[in-house]
PDB file of N, CA, C and O in Angstrom:
ATOM      1  N   MET A   1      15.045  14.119 -27.072  1.00 61.00           N
ATOM      2  CA  MET A   1      14.877  12.893 -26.302  1.00 61.00           C
ATOM      3  C   MET A   1      15.419  13.064 -24.882  1.00 61.00           C
ATOM      4  O   MET A   1      14.796  12.646 -23.927  1.00 61.00           O
ATOM      5  N   LYS A   2      16.605  13.678 -24.759  1.00 62.00           N
ATOM      6  CA  LYS A   2      17.197  13.887 -23.437  1.00 62.00           C
ATOM      7  C   LYS A   2      16.322  14.781 -22.575  1.00 62.00           C
ATOM      8  O   LYS A   2      16.181  14.549 -21.382  1.00 62.00           O
ATOM      9  N   THR A   3      15.723  15.792 -23.199  1.00 67.00           N
ATOM     10  CA  THR A   3      14.852  16.700 -22.459  1.00 67.00           C
ATOM     11  C   THR A   3      13.641  15.959 -21.918  1.00 67.00           C
ATOM     12  O   THR A   3      13.229  16.163 -20.775  1.00 67.00           O
ATOM     13  N   MET A   4      13.073  15.075 -22.723  1.00 62.00           N
ATOM     14  CA  MET A   4      11.911  14.313 -22.293  1.00 62.00           C
ATOM     15  C   MET A   4      12.265  13.401 -21.113  1.00 62.00           C
ATOM     16  O   MET A   4      11.530  13.331 -20.130  1.00 62.00           O
ATOM     17  N   LEU A   5      13.400  12.730 -21.172  1.00 62.00           N
ATOM     18  CA  LEU A   5      13.828  11.862 -20.074  1.00 62.00           C
ATOM     19  C   LEU A   5      14.110  12.674 -18.815  1.00 62.00           C
ATOM     20  O   LEU A   5      13.768  12.258 -17.709  1.00 62.00           O
ATOM     21  N   LYS A   6      14.714  13.837 -18.999  1.00 64.00           N
ATOM     22  CA  LYS A   6      14.998  14.695 -17.854  1.00 64.00           C
ATOM     23  C   LYS A   6      13.699  15.144 -17.184  1.00 64.00           C
ATOM     24  O   LYS A   6      13.586  15.146 -15.965  1.00 64.00           O
ATOM     25  N   ASN A   7      12.701  15.508 -17.993  1.00 63.00           N
ATOM     26  CA  ASN A   7      11.403  15.919 -17.439  1.00 63.00           C
ATOM     27  C   ASN A   7      10.734  14.781 -16.680  1.00 63.00           C
ATOM     28  O   ASN A   7      10.122  15.000 -15.641  1.00 63.00           O
ATOM     29  N   LEU A   8      10.838  13.570 -17.196  1.00 60.00           N
ATOM     30  CA  LEU A   8      10.239  12.415 -16.514  1.00 60.00           C
ATOM     31  C   LEU A   8      10.896  12.164 -15.169  1.00 60.00           C
ATOM     32  O   LEU A   8      10.222  11.893 -14.177  1.00 60.00           O
ATOM     33  N   THR A   9      12.221  12.251 -15.106  1.00 60.00           N
ATOM     34  CA  THR A   9      12.903  12.020 -13.835  1.00 60.00           C
ATOM     35  C   THR A   9      12.610  13.135 -12.846  1.00 60.00           C
ATOM     36  O   THR A   9      12.494  12.892 -11.654  1.00 60.00           O
ATOM     37  N   GLU A  10      12.469  14.360 -13.327  1.00 61.00           N
ATOM     38  CA  GLU A  10      12.137  15.467 -12.431  1.00 61.00           C
ATOM     39  C   GLU A  10      10.728  15.307 -11.876  1.00 61.00           C
ATOM     40  O   GLU A  10      10.478  15.596 -10.711  1.00 61.00           O
ATOM     41  N   ASP A  11       9.784  14.830 -12.700  1.00 56.00           N
ATOM     42  CA  ASP A  11       8.418  14.602 -12.226  1.00 56.00           C
ATOM     43  C   ASP A  11       8.401  13.558 -11.125  1.00 56.00           C
ATOM     44  O   ASP A  11       7.681  13.690 -10.135  1.00 56.00           O
ATOM     45  N   LYS A  12       9.200  12.505 -11.278  1.00 56.00           N
ATOM     46  CA  LYS A  12       9.243  11.461 -10.256  1.00 56.00           C
ATOM     47  C   LYS A  12       9.819  11.997  -8.957  1.00 56.00           C
ATOM     48  O   LYS A  12       9.394  11.620  -7.882  1.00 56.00           O
ATOM     49  N   LYS A  13      10.810  12.874  -9.045  1.00 56.00           N
ATOM     50  CA  LYS A  13      11.407  13.450  -7.847  1.00 56.00           C
ATOM     51  C   LYS A  13      10.411  14.348  -7.116  1.00 56.00           C
ATOM     52  O   LYS A  13      10.398  14.407  -5.906  1.00 56.00           O
ATOM     53  N   GLU A  14       9.589  15.063  -7.859  1.00 60.00           N
ATOM     54  CA  GLU A  14       8.640  15.981  -7.258  1.00 60.00           C
ATOM     55  C   GLU A  14       7.528  15.259  -6.510  1.00 60.00           C
ATOM     56  O   GLU A  14       7.004  15.764  -5.534  1.00 60.00           O
ATOM     57  N   LYS A  15       7.141  14.090  -6.956  1.00 69.00           N
ATOM     58  CA  LYS A  15       6.068  13.336  -6.322  1.00 69.00           C
ATOM     59  C   LYS A  15       6.621  12.606  -5.098  1.00 69.00           C
ATOM     60  O   LYS A  15       7.154  11.513  -5.203  1.00 69.00           O
ATOM     61  N   ALA A  16       6.508  13.237  -3.967  1.00 76.00           N
ATOM     62  CA  ALA A  16       7.023  12.633  -2.732  1.00 76.00           C
ATOM     63  C   ALA A  16       6.101  11.498  -2.302  1.00 76.00           C
ATOM     64  O   ALA A  16       4.888  11.590  -2.396  1.00 76.00           O
ATOM     65  N   ARG A  17       6.708  10.446  -1.833  1.00 86.00           N
ATOM     66  CA  ARG A  17       5.944   9.297  -1.346  1.00 86.00           C
ATOM     67  C   ARG A  17       5.407   9.625   0.044  1.00 86.00           C
ATOM     68  O   ARG A  17       6.140  10.122   0.885  1.00 86.00           O
ATOM     69  N   VAL A  18       4.151   9.364   0.252  1.00 91.00           N
ATOM     70  CA  VAL A  18       3.524   9.618   1.549  1.00 91.00           C
ATOM     71  C   VAL A  18       3.281   8.279   2.229  1.00 91.00           C
ATOM     72  O   VAL A  18       2.700   7.369   1.640  1.00 91.00           O
ATOM     73  N   PHE A  19       3.762   8.184   3.467  1.00 93.00           N
ATOM     74  CA  PHE A  19       3.583   6.961   4.242  1.00 93.00           C
ATOM     75  C   PHE A  19       2.426   7.129   5.213  1.00 93.00           C
ATOM     76  O   PHE A  19       2.186   8.214   5.730  1.00 93.00           O
ATOM     77  N   GLN A  20       1.731   6.045   5.436  1.00 94.00           N
ATOM     78  CA  GLN A  20       0.646   6.025   6.399  1.00 94.00           C
ATOM     79  C   GLN A  20       1.066   5.068   7.517  1.00 94.00           C
ATOM     80  O   GLN A  20       1.367   3.908   7.262  1.00 94.00           O
ATOM     81  N   VAL A  21       1.129   5.600   8.742  1.00 94.00           N
ATOM     82  CA  VAL A  21       1.527   4.814   9.910  1.00 94.00           C
ATOM     83  C   VAL A  21       0.309   4.689  10.814  1.00 94.00           C
ATOM     84  O   VAL A  21      -0.288   5.680  11.218  1.00 94.00           O
ATOM     85  N   VAL A  22      -0.073   3.454  11.101  1.00 95.00           N
ATOM     86  CA  VAL A  22      -1.219   3.189  11.963  1.00 95.00           C
ATOM     87  C   VAL A  22      -0.694   2.619  13.273  1.00 95.00           C
ATOM     88  O   VAL A  22      -0.027   1.582  13.284  1.00 95.00           O
ATOM     89  N   LEU A  23      -0.968   3.341  14.360  1.00 95.00           N
ATOM     90  CA  LEU A  23      -0.534   2.918  15.692  1.00 95.00           C
ATOM     91  C   LEU A  23      -1.753   2.399  16.456  1.00 95.00           C
ATOM     92  O   LEU A  23      -2.721   3.128  16.655  1.00 95.00           O
ATOM     93  N   LEU A  24      -1.696   1.140  16.859  1.00 94.00           N
ATOM     94  CA  LEU A  24      -2.804   0.513  17.572  1.00 94.00           C
ATOM     95  C   LEU A  24      -2.398   0.241  19.010  1.00 94.00           C
ATOM     96  O   LEU A  24      -1.340  -0.340  19.260  1.00 94.00           O
ATOM     97  N   ASN A  25      -3.239   0.650  19.953  1.00 93.00           N
ATOM     98  CA  ASN A  25      -2.990   0.346  21.358  1.00 93.00           C
ATOM     99  C   ASN A  25      -3.638  -0.995  21.688  1.00 93.00           C
ATOM    100  O   ASN A  25      -4.820  -1.203  21.436  1.00 93.00           O
ATOM    101  N   ASN A  26      -2.843  -1.892  22.240  1.00 88.00           N
ATOM    102  CA  ASN A  26      -3.348  -3.217  22.616  1.00 88.00           C
ATOM    103  C   ASN A  26      -3.726  -3.255  24.089  1.00 88.00           C
ATOM    104  O   ASN A  26      -3.376  -4.161  24.818  1.00 88.00           O
ATOM    105  N   ASP A  27      -4.469  -2.235  24.519  1.00 88.00           N
ATOM    106  CA  ASP A  27      -4.935  -2.196  25.905  1.00 88.00           C
ATOM    107  C   ASP A  27      -6.459  -2.084  25.898  1.00 88.00           C
ATOM    108  O   ASP A  27      -7.098  -2.277  24.866  1.00 88.00           O
ATOM    109  N   ALA A  28      -7.035  -1.784  27.032  1.00 88.00           N
ATOM    110  CA  ALA A  28      -8.496  -1.697  27.132  1.00 88.00           C
ATOM    111  C   ALA A  28      -9.081  -0.606  26.227  1.00 88.00           C
ATOM    112  O   ALA A  28     -10.193  -0.734  25.728  1.00 88.00           O
ATOM    113  N   SER A  29      -8.319   0.453  25.987  1.00 88.00           N
ATOM    114  CA  SER A  29      -8.839   1.558  25.158  1.00 88.00           C
ATOM    115  C   SER A  29      -8.899   1.180  23.673  1.00 88.00           C
ATOM    116  O   SER A  29      -9.746   1.660  22.944  1.00 88.00           O
ATOM    117  N   GLN A  30      -7.985   0.356  23.222  1.00 89.00           N
ATOM    118  CA  GLN A  30      -7.870  -0.056  21.822  1.00 89.00           C
ATOM    119  C   GLN A  30      -7.915   1.144  20.868  1.00 89.00           C
ATOM    120  O   GLN A  30      -8.496   1.086  19.792  1.00 89.00           O
ATOM    121  N   GLU A  31      -7.261   2.226  21.271  1.00 92.00           N
ATOM    122  CA  GLU A  31      -7.214   3.433  20.447  1.00 92.00           C
ATOM    123  C   GLU A  31      -6.374   3.198  19.203  1.00 92.00           C
ATOM    124  O   GLU A  31      -5.430   2.413  19.208  1.00 92.00           O
ATOM    125  N   VAL A  32      -6.722   3.919  18.136  1.00 93.00           N
ATOM    126  CA  VAL A  32      -6.002   3.846  16.878  1.00 93.00           C
ATOM    127  C   VAL A  32      -5.617   5.264  16.472  1.00 93.00           C
ATOM    128  O   VAL A  32      -6.437   6.169  16.488  1.00 93.00           O
ATOM    129  N   GLU A  33      -4.356   5.433  16.111  1.00 93.00           N
ATOM    130  CA  GLU A  33      -3.875   6.723  15.635  1.00 93.00           C
ATOM    131  C   GLU A  33      -3.292   6.526  14.247  1.00 93.00           C
ATOM    132  O   GLU A  33      -2.502   5.609  14.020  1.00 93.00           O
ATOM    133  N   VAL A  34      -3.685   7.372  13.311  1.00 93.00           N
ATOM    134  CA  VAL A  34      -3.190   7.292  11.942  1.00 93.00           C
ATOM    135  C   VAL A  34      -2.397   8.551  11.641  1.00 93.00           C
ATOM    136  O   VAL A  34      -2.875   9.663  11.855  1.00 93.00           O
ATOM    137  N   GLN A  35      -1.166   8.359  11.161  1.00 92.00           N
ATOM    138  CA  GLN A  35      -0.304   9.477  10.793  1.00 92.00           C
ATOM    139  C   GLN A  35       0.055   9.355   9.324  1.00 92.00           C
ATOM    140  O   GLN A  35       0.305   8.245   8.839  1.00 92.00           O
ATOM    141  N   GLU A  36       0.075  10.473   8.625  1.00 93.00           N
ATOM    142  CA  GLU A  36       0.523  10.496   7.238  1.00 93.00           C
ATOM    143  C   GLU A  36       1.663  11.493   7.124  1.00 93.00           C
ATOM    144  O   GLU A  36       1.540  12.634   7.560  1.00 93.00           O
ATOM    145  N   ALA A  37       2.785  11.031   6.562  1.00 92.00           N
ATOM    146  CA  ALA A  37       3.955  11.896   6.435  1.00 92.00           C
ATOM    147  C   ALA A  37       4.872  11.366   5.338  1.00 92.00           C
ATOM    148  O   ALA A  37       4.748  10.207   4.919  1.00 92.00           O
ATOM    149  N   GLU A  38       5.784  12.219   4.892  1.00 92.00           N
ATOM    150  CA  GLU A  38       6.756  11.810   3.878  1.00 92.00           C
ATOM    151  C   GLU A  38       7.866  10.961   4.487  1.00 92.00           C
ATOM    152  O   GLU A  38       8.565  10.261   3.774  1.00 92.00           O
ATOM    153  N   GLN A  39       8.031  11.038   5.807  1.00 93.00           N
ATOM    154  CA  GLN A  39       9.038  10.231   6.498  1.00 93.00           C
ATOM    155  C   GLN A  39       8.393   9.558   7.706  1.00 93.00           C
ATOM    156  O   GLN A  39       7.535  10.137   8.367  1.00 93.00           O
ATOM    157  N   VAL A  40       8.828   8.342   7.989  1.00 94.00           N
ATOM    158  CA  VAL A  40       8.309   7.591   9.130  1.00 94.00           C
ATOM    159  C   VAL A  40       9.150   7.937  10.356  1.00 94.00           C
ATOM    160  O   VAL A  40      10.384   7.917  10.306  1.00 94.00           O
ATOM    161  N   ASP A  41       8.488   8.262  11.445  1.00 94.00           N
ATOM    162  CA  ASP A  41       9.158   8.555  12.712  1.00 94.00           C
ATOM    163  C   ASP A  41       9.423   7.230  13.431  1.00 94.00           C
ATOM    164  O   ASP A  41       8.614   6.744  14.217  1.00 94.00           O
ATOM    165  N   PHE A  42      10.588   6.637  13.143  1.00 95.00           N
ATOM    166  CA  PHE A  42      10.880   5.312  13.672  1.00 95.00           C
ATOM    167  C   PHE A  42      11.115   5.325  15.183  1.00 95.00           C
ATOM    168  O   PHE A  42      10.898   4.315  15.846  1.00 95.00           O
ATOM    169  N   LEU A  43      11.543   6.446  15.737  1.00 96.00           N
ATOM    170  CA  LEU A  43      11.679   6.519  17.195  1.00 96.00           C
ATOM    171  C   LEU A  43      10.310   6.400  17.858  1.00 96.00           C
ATOM    172  O   LEU A  43      10.145   5.706  18.860  1.00 96.00           O
ATOM    173  N   ARG A  44       9.321   7.049  17.271  1.00 95.00           N
ATOM    174  CA  ARG A  44       7.950   6.955  17.795  1.00 95.00           C
ATOM    175  C   ARG A  44       7.413   5.535  17.635  1.00 95.00           C
ATOM    176  O   ARG A  44       6.757   4.992  18.523  1.00 95.00           O
ATOM    177  N   VAL A  45       7.700   4.920  16.495  1.00 95.00           N
ATOM    178  CA  VAL A  45       7.266   3.541  16.248  1.00 95.00           C
ATOM    179  C   VAL A  45       7.893   2.609  17.279  1.00 95.00           C
ATOM    180  O   VAL A  45       7.205   1.782  17.879  1.00 95.00           O
ATOM    181  N   GLN A  46       9.192   2.765  17.525  1.00 96.00           N
ATOM    182  CA  GLN A  46       9.890   1.910  18.483  1.00 96.00           C
ATOM    183  C   GLN A  46       9.307   2.091  19.888  1.00 96.00           C
ATOM    184  O   GLN A  46       9.081   1.113  20.606  1.00 96.00           O
ATOM    185  N   LYS A  47       9.043   3.319  20.279  1.00 96.00           N
ATOM    186  CA  LYS A  47       8.475   3.593  21.603  1.00 96.00           C
ATOM    187  C   LYS A  47       7.090   2.951  21.733  1.00 96.00           C
ATOM    188  O   LYS A  47       6.766   2.343  22.757  1.00 96.00           O
ATOM    189  N   HIS A  48       6.287   3.059  20.677  1.00 95.00           N
ATOM    190  CA  HIS A  48       4.938   2.484  20.694  1.00 95.00           C
ATOM    191  C   HIS A  48       5.006   0.955  20.830  1.00 95.00           C
ATOM    192  O   HIS A  48       4.239   0.358  21.586  1.00 95.00           O
ATOM    193  N   LEU A  49       5.940   0.339  20.116  1.00 96.00           N
ATOM    194  CA  LEU A  49       6.098  -1.121  20.194  1.00 96.00           C
ATOM    195  C   LEU A  49       6.574  -1.554  21.578  1.00 96.00           C
ATOM    196  O   LEU A  49       6.132  -2.579  22.096  1.00 96.00           O
ATOM    197  N   LYS A  50       7.462  -0.771  22.189  1.00 96.00           N
ATOM    198  CA  LYS A  50       7.953  -1.102  23.536  1.00 96.00           C
ATOM    199  C   LYS A  50       6.832  -1.071  24.564  1.00 96.00           C
ATOM    200  O   LYS A  50       6.883  -1.779  25.562  1.00 96.00           O
ATOM    201  N   HIS A  51       5.801  -0.254  24.302  1.00 93.00           N
ATOM    202  CA  HIS A  51       4.664  -0.172  25.225  1.00 93.00           C
ATOM    203  C   HIS A  51       3.568  -1.191  24.888  1.00 93.00           C
ATOM    204  O   HIS A  51       2.455  -1.097  25.380  1.00 93.00           O
ATOM    205  N   GLY A  52       3.885  -2.146  24.014  1.00 94.00           N
ATOM    206  CA  GLY A  52       2.953  -3.234  23.722  1.00 94.00           C
ATOM    207  C   GLY A  52       1.969  -2.970  22.601  1.00 94.00           C
ATOM    208  O   GLY A  52       1.062  -3.762  22.373  1.00 94.00           O
ATOM    209  N   GLY A  53       2.135  -1.870  21.884  1.00 95.00           N
ATOM    210  CA  GLY A  53       1.226  -1.556  20.778  1.00 95.00           C
ATOM    211  C   GLY A  53       1.620  -2.264  19.495  1.00 95.00           C
ATOM    212  O   GLY A  53       2.668  -2.908  19.401  1.00 95.00           O
ATOM    213  N   SER A  54       0.766  -2.135  18.499  1.00 95.00           N
ATOM    214  CA  SER A  54       1.023  -2.683  17.173  1.00 95.00           C
ATOM    215  C   SER A  54       1.159  -1.536  16.187  1.00 95.00           C
ATOM    216  O   SER A  54       0.549  -0.481  16.363  1.00 95.00           O
ATOM    217  N   VAL A  55       1.948  -1.757  15.137  1.00 96.00           N
ATOM    218  CA  VAL A  55       2.194  -0.720  14.139  1.00 96.00           C
ATOM    219  C   VAL A  55       2.069  -1.319  12.747  1.00 96.00           C
ATOM    220  O   VAL A  55       2.589  -2.403  12.485  1.00 96.00           O
ATOM    221  N   PHE A  56       1.369  -0.603  11.880  1.00 95.00           N
ATOM    222  CA  PHE A  56       1.280  -0.968  10.470  1.00 95.00           C
ATOM    223  C   PHE A  56       1.756   0.223   9.657  1.00 95.00           C
ATOM    224  O   PHE A  56       1.314   1.344   9.894  1.00 95.00           O
ATOM    225  N   ILE A  57       2.656  -0.026   8.706  1.00 94.00           N
ATOM    226  CA  ILE A  57       3.192   1.044   7.875  1.00 94.00           C
ATOM    227  C   ILE A  57       2.967   0.672   6.416  1.00 94.00           C
ATOM    228  O   ILE A  57       3.273  -0.439   5.990  1.00 94.00           O
ATOM    229  N   THR A  58       2.439   1.623   5.653  1.00 92.00           N
ATOM    230  CA  THR A  58       2.232   1.410   4.233  1.00 92.00           C
ATOM    231  C   THR A  58       2.446   2.725   3.511  1.00 92.00           C
ATOM    232  O   THR A  58       2.424   3.791   4.125  1.00 92.00           O
ATOM    233  N   SER A  59       2.685   2.661   2.220  1.00 88.00           N
ATOM    234  CA  SER A  59       2.773   3.905   1.455  1.00 88.00           C
ATOM    235  C   SER A  59       1.386   4.224   0.933  1.00 88.00           C
ATOM    236  O   SER A  59       0.609   3.334   0.592  1.00 88.00           O
ATOM    237  N   LYS A  60       1.069   5.470   0.905  1.00 80.00           N
ATOM    238  CA  LYS A  60      -0.257   5.919   0.492  1.00 80.00           C
ATOM    239  C   LYS A  60      -0.552   5.473  -0.935  1.00 80.00           C
ATOM    240  O   LYS A  60      -1.642   5.042  -1.244  1.00 80.00           O
ATOM    241  N   SER A  61       0.447   5.533  -1.818  1.00 71.00           N
ATOM    242  CA  SER A  61       0.227   5.166  -3.219  1.00 71.00           C
ATOM    243  C   SER A  61       0.003   3.670  -3.396  1.00 71.00           C
ATOM    244  O   SER A  61      -0.622   3.249  -4.359  1.00 71.00           O
ATOM    245  N   SER A  62       0.509   2.848  -2.464  1.00 57.00           N
ATOM    246  CA  SER A  62       0.363   1.401  -2.619  1.00 57.00           C
ATOM    247  C   SER A  62      -1.062   0.927  -2.387  1.00 57.00           C
ATOM    248  O   SER A  62      -1.398  -0.207  -2.671  1.00 57.00           O
ATOM    249  N   GLN A  63      -1.920   1.789  -1.875  1.00 55.00           N
ATOM    250  CA  GLN A  63      -3.294   1.398  -1.605  1.00 55.00           C
ATOM    251  C   GLN A  63      -4.148   1.371  -2.870  1.00 55.00           C
ATOM    252  O   GLN A  63      -5.262   0.897  -2.846  1.00 55.00           O
ATOM    253  N   LYS A  64      -3.638   1.870  -3.963  1.00 56.00           N
ATOM    254  CA  LYS A  64      -4.398   1.928  -5.204  1.00 56.00           C
ATOM    255  C   LYS A  64      -4.188   0.642  -5.997  1.00 56.00           C
ATOM    256  O   LYS A  64      -3.544   0.615  -7.021  1.00 56.00           O
ATOM    257  N   LEU A  65      -4.722  -0.446  -5.505  1.00 53.00           N
ATOM    258  CA  LEU A  65      -4.581  -1.737  -6.157  1.00 53.00           C
ATOM    259  C   LEU A  65      -5.766  -1.991  -7.079  1.00 53.00           C
ATOM    260  O   LEU A  65      -6.909  -1.744  -6.700  1.00 53.00           O
ATOM    261  N   PRO A  66      -5.503  -2.489  -8.268  1.00 62.00           N
ATOM    262  CA  PRO A  66      -6.621  -2.796  -9.168  1.00 62.00           C
ATOM    263  C   PRO A  66      -7.405  -3.997  -8.648  1.00 62.00           C
ATOM    264  O   PRO A  66      -6.844  -4.885  -8.014  1.00 62.00           O
ATOM    265  N   ARG A  67      -8.689  -3.984  -8.904  1.00 63.00           N
ATOM    266  CA  ARG A  67      -9.508  -5.132  -8.511  1.00 63.00           C
ATOM    267  C   ARG A  67      -9.168  -6.331  -9.369  1.00 63.00           C
ATOM    268  O   ARG A  67      -8.933  -6.215 -10.563  1.00 63.00           O
ATOM    269  N   SER A  68      -9.140  -7.493  -8.745  1.00 63.00           N
ATOM    270  CA  SER A  68      -8.882  -8.696  -9.523  1.00 63.00           C
ATOM    271  C   SER A  68     -10.160  -9.063 -10.267  1.00 63.00           C
ATOM    272  O   SER A  68     -11.264  -8.855  -9.775  1.00 63.00           O
ATOM    273  N   ARG A  69      -9.994  -9.589 -11.430  1.00 64.00           N
ATOM    274  CA  ARG A  69     -11.144  -9.974 -12.257  1.00 64.00           C
ATOM    275  C   ARG A  69     -11.095 -11.461 -12.530  1.00 64.00           C
ATOM    276  O   ARG A  69     -10.036 -12.071 -12.586  1.00 64.00           O
ATOM    277  N   GLU A  70     -12.247 -12.028 -12.706  1.00 55.00           N
ATOM    278  CA  GLU A  70     -12.328 -13.438 -13.053  1.00 55.00           C
ATOM    279  C   GLU A  70     -11.951 -13.569 -14.524  1.00 55.00           C
ATOM    280  O   GLU A  70     -12.509 -12.902 -15.379  1.00 55.00           O
ATOM    281  N   LYS A  71     -10.954 -14.411 -14.790  1.00 53.00           N
ATOM    282  CA  LYS A  71     -10.536 -14.604 -16.180  1.00 53.00           C
ATOM    283  C   LYS A  71     -11.528 -15.524 -16.879  1.00 53.00           C
ATOM    284  O   LYS A  71     -12.147 -16.383 -16.274  1.00 53.00           O
ATOM    285  N   LYS A  72     -11.640 -15.300 -18.173  1.00 52.00           N
ATOM    286  CA  LYS A  72     -12.552 -16.128 -18.962  1.00 52.00           C
ATOM    287  C   LYS A  72     -12.007 -17.550 -19.033  1.00 52.00           C
ATOM    288  O   LYS A  72     -10.815 -17.769 -19.180  1.00 52.00           O
ATOM    289  N   THR A  73     -12.873 -18.502 -18.891  1.00 50.00           N
ATOM    290  CA  THR A  73     -12.470 -19.896 -19.009  1.00 50.00           C
ATOM    291  C   THR A  73     -12.703 -20.348 -20.441  1.00 50.00           C
ATOM    292  O   THR A  73     -13.535 -19.798 -21.155  1.00 50.00           O
ATOM    293  N   ASN A  74     -11.977 -21.370 -20.845  1.00 52.00           N
ATOM    294  CA  ASN A  74     -12.194 -21.842 -22.216  1.00 52.00           C
ATOM    295  C   ASN A  74     -13.468 -22.685 -22.287  1.00 52.00           C
ATOM    296  O   ASN A  74     -13.995 -23.143 -21.287  1.00 52.00           O
ATOM    297  N   GLN A  75     -13.989 -22.868 -23.472  1.00 50.00           N
ATOM    298  CA  GLN A  75     -15.292 -23.491 -23.668  1.00 50.00           C
ATOM    299  C   GLN A  75     -15.341 -24.930 -23.154  1.00 50.00           C
ATOM    300  O   GLN A  75     -16.340 -25.343 -22.584  1.00 50.00           O
ATOM    301  N   SER A  76     -14.242 -25.695 -23.302  1.00 51.00           N
ATOM    302  CA  SER A  76     -14.279 -27.091 -22.858  1.00 51.00           C
ATOM    303  C   SER A  76     -14.452 -27.178 -21.342  1.00 51.00           C
ATOM    304  O   SER A  76     -15.146 -28.053 -20.855  1.00 51.00           O
ATOM    305  N   LYS A  77     -13.858 -26.284 -20.595  1.00 48.00           N
ATOM    306  CA  LYS A  77     -14.016 -26.306 -19.146  1.00 48.00           C
ATOM    307  C   LYS A  77     -15.403 -25.852 -18.744  1.00 48.00           C
ATOM    308  O   LYS A  77     -15.955 -26.325 -17.770  1.00 48.00           O
ATOM    309  N   LYS A  78     -15.987 -24.932 -19.493  1.00 49.00           N
ATOM    310  CA  LYS A  78     -17.358 -24.504 -19.213  1.00 49.00           C
ATOM    311  C   LYS A  78     -18.313 -25.668 -19.421  1.00 49.00           C
ATOM    312  O   LYS A  78     -19.246 -25.851 -18.670  1.00 49.00           O
ATOM    313  N   ASP A  79     -18.061 -26.459 -20.468  1.00 50.00           N
ATOM    314  CA  ASP A  79     -18.922 -27.598 -20.747  1.00 50.00           C
ATOM    315  C   ASP A  79     -18.876 -28.632 -19.621  1.00 50.00           C
ATOM    316  O   ASP A  79     -19.858 -29.308 -19.359  1.00 50.00           O
ATOM    317  N   LYS A  80     -17.750 -28.743 -18.967  1.00 51.00           N
ATOM    318  CA  LYS A  80     -17.605 -29.697 -17.878  1.00 51.00           C
ATOM    319  C   LYS A  80     -18.144 -29.136 -16.567  1.00 51.00           C
ATOM    320  O   LYS A  80     -18.160 -29.812 -15.558  1.00 51.00           O
ATOM    321  N   GLY A  81     -18.566 -27.882 -16.561  1.00 56.00           N
ATOM    322  CA  GLY A  81     -19.102 -27.280 -15.359  1.00 56.00           C
ATOM    323  C   GLY A  81     -18.045 -26.795 -14.396  1.00 56.00           C
ATOM    324  O   GLY A  81     -18.304 -26.533 -13.239  1.00 56.00           O
ATOM    325  N   LEU A  82     -16.827 -26.666 -14.862  1.00 54.00           N
ATOM    326  CA  LEU A  82     -15.727 -26.204 -14.007  1.00 54.00           C
ATOM    327  C   LEU A  82     -15.516 -24.706 -14.201  1.00 54.00           C
ATOM    328  O   LEU A  82     -15.680 -24.174 -15.286  1.00 54.00           O
ATOM    329  N   ARG A  83     -15.170 -24.054 -13.122  1.00 54.00           N
ATOM    330  CA  ARG A  83     -14.833 -22.625 -13.187  1.00 54.00           C
ATOM    331  C   ARG A  83     -13.389 -22.475 -12.760  1.00 54.00           C
ATOM    332  O   ARG A  83     -12.983 -23.024 -11.743  1.00 54.00           O
ATOM    333  N   VAL A  84     -12.638 -21.719 -13.512  1.00 53.00           N
ATOM    334  CA  VAL A  84     -11.247 -21.486 -13.190  1.00 53.00           C
ATOM    335  C   VAL A  84     -11.089 -20.021 -12.805  1.00 53.00           C
ATOM    336  O   VAL A  84     -11.457 -19.146 -13.567  1.00 53.00           O
ATOM    337  N   LEU A  85     -10.566 -19.790 -11.614  1.00 54.00           N
ATOM    338  CA  LEU A  85     -10.326 -18.433 -11.146  1.00 54.00           C
ATOM    339  C   LEU A  85      -8.835 -18.212 -10.974  1.00 54.00           C
ATOM    340  O   LEU A  85      -8.144 -19.065 -10.461  1.00 54.00           O
ATOM    341  N   PHE A  86      -8.364 -17.075 -11.415  1.00 43.00           N
ATOM    342  CA  PHE A  86      -6.943 -16.738 -11.251  1.00 43.00           C
ATOM    343  C   PHE A  86      -6.822 -15.468 -10.468  1.00 43.00           C
ATOM    344  O   PHE A  86      -7.600 -14.596 -10.509  1.00 43.00           O
TER     345      PHE A  86
END
């Protein structure tokens, strides 16, 4: 059991989180730069913000969101013509 738990924690350590940094220029060029790295360069982010740009930061793994599905409604609500979405 201990070996299995140790292997699981080692697997998590090996999977480095990758961040995606999107730098947007709020000028006439409206250029966009996308960077992917294991660490965010906050000095670069701060400099970009000081020059009037916008920054979006996300983790690469967080983009894998499941699609939302319409839940089944119960029969009495269907009879009334109502649709319930969650």
